[in-house]
mmCIF file with all atom_site columns, C-alpha atoms in Angstrom:
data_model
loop_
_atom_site.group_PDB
_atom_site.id
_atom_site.type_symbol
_atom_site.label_atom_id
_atom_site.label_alt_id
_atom_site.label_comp_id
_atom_site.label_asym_id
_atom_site.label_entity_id
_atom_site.label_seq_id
_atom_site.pdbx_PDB_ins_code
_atom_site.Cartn_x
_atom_site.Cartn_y
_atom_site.Cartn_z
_atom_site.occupancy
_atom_site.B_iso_or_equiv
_atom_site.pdbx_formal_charge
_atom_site.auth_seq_id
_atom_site.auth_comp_id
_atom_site.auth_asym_id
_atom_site.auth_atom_id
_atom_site.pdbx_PDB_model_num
ATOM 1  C CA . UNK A 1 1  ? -24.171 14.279 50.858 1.00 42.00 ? 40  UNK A CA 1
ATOM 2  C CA . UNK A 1 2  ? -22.273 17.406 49.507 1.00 50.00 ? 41  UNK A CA 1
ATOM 3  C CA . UNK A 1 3  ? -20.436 19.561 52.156 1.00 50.00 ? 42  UNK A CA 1
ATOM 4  C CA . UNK A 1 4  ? -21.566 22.680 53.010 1.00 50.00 ? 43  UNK A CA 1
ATOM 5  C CA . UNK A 1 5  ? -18.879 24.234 50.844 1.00 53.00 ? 44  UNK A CA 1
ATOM 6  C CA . UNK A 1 6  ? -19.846 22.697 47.122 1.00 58.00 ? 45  UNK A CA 1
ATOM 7  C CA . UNK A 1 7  ? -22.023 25.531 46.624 1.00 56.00 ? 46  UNK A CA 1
ATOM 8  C CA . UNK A 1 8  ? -25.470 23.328 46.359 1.00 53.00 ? 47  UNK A CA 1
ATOM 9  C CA . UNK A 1 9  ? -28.398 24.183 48.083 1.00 52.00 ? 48  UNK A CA 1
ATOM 10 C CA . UNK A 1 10 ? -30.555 21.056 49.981 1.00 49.00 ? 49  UNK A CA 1
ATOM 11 C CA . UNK A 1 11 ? -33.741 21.520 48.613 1.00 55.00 ? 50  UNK A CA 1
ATOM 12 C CA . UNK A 1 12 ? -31.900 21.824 44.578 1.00 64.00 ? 51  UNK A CA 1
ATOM 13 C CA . UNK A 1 13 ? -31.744 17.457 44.525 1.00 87.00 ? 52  UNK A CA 1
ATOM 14 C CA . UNK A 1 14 ? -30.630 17.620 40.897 1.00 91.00 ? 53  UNK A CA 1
ATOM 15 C CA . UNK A 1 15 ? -27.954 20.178 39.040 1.00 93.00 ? 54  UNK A CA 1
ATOM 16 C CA . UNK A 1 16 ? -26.088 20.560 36.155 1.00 96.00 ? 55  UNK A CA 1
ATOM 17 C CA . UNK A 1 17 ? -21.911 21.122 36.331 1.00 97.00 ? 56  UNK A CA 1
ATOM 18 C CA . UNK A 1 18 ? -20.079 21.971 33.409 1.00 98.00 ? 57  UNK A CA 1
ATOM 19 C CA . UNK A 1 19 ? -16.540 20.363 33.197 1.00 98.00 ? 58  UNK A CA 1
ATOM 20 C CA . UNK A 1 20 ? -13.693 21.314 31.257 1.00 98.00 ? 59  UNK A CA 1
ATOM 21 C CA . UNK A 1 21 ? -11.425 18.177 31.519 1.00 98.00 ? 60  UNK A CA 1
ATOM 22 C CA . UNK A 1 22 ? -7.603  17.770 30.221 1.00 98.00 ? 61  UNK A CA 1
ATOM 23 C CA . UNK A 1 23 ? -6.658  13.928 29.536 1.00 98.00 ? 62  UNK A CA 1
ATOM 24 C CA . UNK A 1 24 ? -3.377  13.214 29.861 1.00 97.00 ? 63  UNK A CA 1
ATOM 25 C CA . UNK A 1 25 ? -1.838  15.499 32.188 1.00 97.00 ? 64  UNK A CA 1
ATOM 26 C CA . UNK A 1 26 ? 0.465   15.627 34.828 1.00 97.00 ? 65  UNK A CA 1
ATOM 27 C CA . UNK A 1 27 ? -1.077  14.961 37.940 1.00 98.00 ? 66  UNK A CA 1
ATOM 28 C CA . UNK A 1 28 ? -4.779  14.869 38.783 1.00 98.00 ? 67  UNK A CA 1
ATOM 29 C CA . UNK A 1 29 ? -6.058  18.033 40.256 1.00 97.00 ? 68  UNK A CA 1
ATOM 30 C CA . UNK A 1 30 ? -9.685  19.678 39.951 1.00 97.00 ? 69  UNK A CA 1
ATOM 31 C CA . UNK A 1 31 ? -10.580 23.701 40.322 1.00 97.00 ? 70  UNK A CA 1
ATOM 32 C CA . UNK A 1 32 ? -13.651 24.982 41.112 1.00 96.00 ? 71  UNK A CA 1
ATOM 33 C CA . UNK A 1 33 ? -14.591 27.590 38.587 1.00 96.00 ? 72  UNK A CA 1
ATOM 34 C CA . UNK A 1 34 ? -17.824 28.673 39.392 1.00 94.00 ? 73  UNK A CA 1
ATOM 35 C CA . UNK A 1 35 ? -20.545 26.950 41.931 1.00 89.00 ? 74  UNK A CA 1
ATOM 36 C CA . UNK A 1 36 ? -21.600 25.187 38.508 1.00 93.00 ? 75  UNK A CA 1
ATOM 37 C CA . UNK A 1 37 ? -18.440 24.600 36.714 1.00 97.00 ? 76  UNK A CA 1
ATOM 38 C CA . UNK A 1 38 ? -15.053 22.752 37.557 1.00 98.00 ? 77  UNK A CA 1
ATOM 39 C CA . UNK A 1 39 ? -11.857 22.452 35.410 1.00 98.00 ? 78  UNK A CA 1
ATOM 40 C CA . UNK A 1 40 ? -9.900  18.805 35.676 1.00 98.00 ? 79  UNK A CA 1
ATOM 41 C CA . UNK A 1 41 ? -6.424  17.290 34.462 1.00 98.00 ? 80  UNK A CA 1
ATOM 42 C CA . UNK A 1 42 ? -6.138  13.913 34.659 1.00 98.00 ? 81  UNK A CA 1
ATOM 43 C CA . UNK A 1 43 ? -3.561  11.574 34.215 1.00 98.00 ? 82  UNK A CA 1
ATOM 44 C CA . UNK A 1 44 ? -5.493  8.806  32.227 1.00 97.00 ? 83  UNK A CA 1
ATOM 45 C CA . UNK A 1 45 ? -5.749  9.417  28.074 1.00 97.00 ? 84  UNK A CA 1
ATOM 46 C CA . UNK A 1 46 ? -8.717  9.946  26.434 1.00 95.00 ? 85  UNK A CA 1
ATOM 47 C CA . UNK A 1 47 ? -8.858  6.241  25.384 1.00 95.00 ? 86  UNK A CA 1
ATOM 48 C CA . UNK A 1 48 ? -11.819 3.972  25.740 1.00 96.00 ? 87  UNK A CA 1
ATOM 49 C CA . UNK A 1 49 ? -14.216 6.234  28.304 1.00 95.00 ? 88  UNK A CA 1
ATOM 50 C CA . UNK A 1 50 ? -10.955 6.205  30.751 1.00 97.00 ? 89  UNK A CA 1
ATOM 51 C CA . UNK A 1 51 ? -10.861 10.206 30.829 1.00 98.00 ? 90  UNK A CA 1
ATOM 52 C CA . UNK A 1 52 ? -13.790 10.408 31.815 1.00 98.00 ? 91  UNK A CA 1
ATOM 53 C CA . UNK A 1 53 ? -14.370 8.307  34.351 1.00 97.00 ? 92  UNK A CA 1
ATOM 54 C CA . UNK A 1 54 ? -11.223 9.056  36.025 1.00 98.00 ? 93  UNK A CA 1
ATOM 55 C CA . UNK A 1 55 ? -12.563 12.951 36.244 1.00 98.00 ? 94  UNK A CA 1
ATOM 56 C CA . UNK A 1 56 ? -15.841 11.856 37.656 1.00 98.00 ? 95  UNK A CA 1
ATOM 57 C CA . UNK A 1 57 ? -14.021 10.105 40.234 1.00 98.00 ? 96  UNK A CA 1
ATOM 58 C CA . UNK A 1 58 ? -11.610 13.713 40.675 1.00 98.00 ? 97  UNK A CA 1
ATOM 59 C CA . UNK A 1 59 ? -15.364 15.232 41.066 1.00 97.00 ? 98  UNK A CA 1
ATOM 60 C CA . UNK A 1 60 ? -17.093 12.972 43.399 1.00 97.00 ? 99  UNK A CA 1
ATOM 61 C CA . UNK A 1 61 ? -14.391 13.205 45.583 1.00 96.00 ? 100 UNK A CA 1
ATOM 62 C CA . UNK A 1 62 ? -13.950 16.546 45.366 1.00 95.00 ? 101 UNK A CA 1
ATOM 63 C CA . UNK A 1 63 ? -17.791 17.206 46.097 1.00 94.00 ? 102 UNK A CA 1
ATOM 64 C CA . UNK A 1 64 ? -17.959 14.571 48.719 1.00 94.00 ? 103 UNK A CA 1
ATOM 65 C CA . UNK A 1 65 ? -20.550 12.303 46.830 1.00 95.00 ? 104 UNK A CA 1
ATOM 66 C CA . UNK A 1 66 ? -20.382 8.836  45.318 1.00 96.00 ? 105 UNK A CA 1
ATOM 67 C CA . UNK A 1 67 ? -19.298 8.327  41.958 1.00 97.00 ? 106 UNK A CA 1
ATOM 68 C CA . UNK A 1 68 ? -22.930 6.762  40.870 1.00 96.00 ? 107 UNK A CA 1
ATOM 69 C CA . UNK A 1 69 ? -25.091 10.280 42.060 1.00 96.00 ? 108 UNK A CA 1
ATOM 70 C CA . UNK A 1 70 ? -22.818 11.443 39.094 1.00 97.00 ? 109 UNK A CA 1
ATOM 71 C CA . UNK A 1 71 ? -24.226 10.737 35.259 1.00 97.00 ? 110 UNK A CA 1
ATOM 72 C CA . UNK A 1 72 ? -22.287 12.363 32.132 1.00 97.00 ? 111 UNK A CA 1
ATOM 73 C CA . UNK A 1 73 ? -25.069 14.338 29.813 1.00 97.00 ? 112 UNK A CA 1
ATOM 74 C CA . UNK A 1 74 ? -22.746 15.470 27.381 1.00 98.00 ? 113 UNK A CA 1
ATOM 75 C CA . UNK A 1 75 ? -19.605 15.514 26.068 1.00 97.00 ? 114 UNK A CA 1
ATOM 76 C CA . UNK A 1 76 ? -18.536 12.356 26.072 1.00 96.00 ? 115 UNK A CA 1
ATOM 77 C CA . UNK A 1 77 ? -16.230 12.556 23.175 1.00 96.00 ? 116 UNK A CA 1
ATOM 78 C CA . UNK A 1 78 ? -15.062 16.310 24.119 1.00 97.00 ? 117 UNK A CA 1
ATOM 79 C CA . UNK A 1 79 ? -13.454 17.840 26.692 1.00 97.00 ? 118 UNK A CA 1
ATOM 80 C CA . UNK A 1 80 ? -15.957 20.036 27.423 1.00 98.00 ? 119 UNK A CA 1
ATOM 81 C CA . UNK A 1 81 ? -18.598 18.123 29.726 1.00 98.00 ? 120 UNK A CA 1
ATOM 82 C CA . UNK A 1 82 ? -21.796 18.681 30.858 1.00 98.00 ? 121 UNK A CA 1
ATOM 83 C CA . UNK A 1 83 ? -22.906 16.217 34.279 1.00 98.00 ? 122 UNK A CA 1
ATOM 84 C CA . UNK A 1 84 ? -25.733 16.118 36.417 1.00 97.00 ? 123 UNK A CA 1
ATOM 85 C CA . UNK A 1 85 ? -25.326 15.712 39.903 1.00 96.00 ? 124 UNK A CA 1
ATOM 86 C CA . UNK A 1 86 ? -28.295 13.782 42.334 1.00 93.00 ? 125 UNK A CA 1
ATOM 87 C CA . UNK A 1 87 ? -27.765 15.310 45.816 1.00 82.00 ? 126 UNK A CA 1
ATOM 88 C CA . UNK A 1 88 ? -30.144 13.102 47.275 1.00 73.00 ? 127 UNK A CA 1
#
């Protein structure tokens, strides 16, 4: 389940986060933006999906869930992502 401190409410079993992701970079870090929105550098290139599954993994852990309660909506080809999170 999400820790009290990921800014989802129980009875809300479904929501929407907007990414903004960076391939390439650095290190791997995440930011919390807003309750709905989280910025992410990665270290894997935007080659072949592995961009973006690396920063659903950053987010998962991040938000304390597994990777699977996370789907991509949209975005997949930008780095400007839309995801929707199952809580339950």
């Amino acid at each position: 389940m999400c820790p009290a401190n990921c800014g989802l409410e129980a009875e809300n079993l479904m929501t929407y986060i907007k990414l903004k992701v960076h391939a390439s970079s650095k290190e791997n870090k995440i930011l919390k933006k807003k309750d709905d929105a989280f910025e992410i550098w990665t270290k894997e290139p935007a080659e072949n999906g592995r961009a973006n599954s690396a920063a659903l993994g950053l987010l998962a852990k991040a938000l304390g869930v597994e990777v699977k309660k996370i789907a991509l909506v949209k975005g997949a080809h930008s780095p400007s992502k839309i995801v929707l999170l199952r809580v339950a």
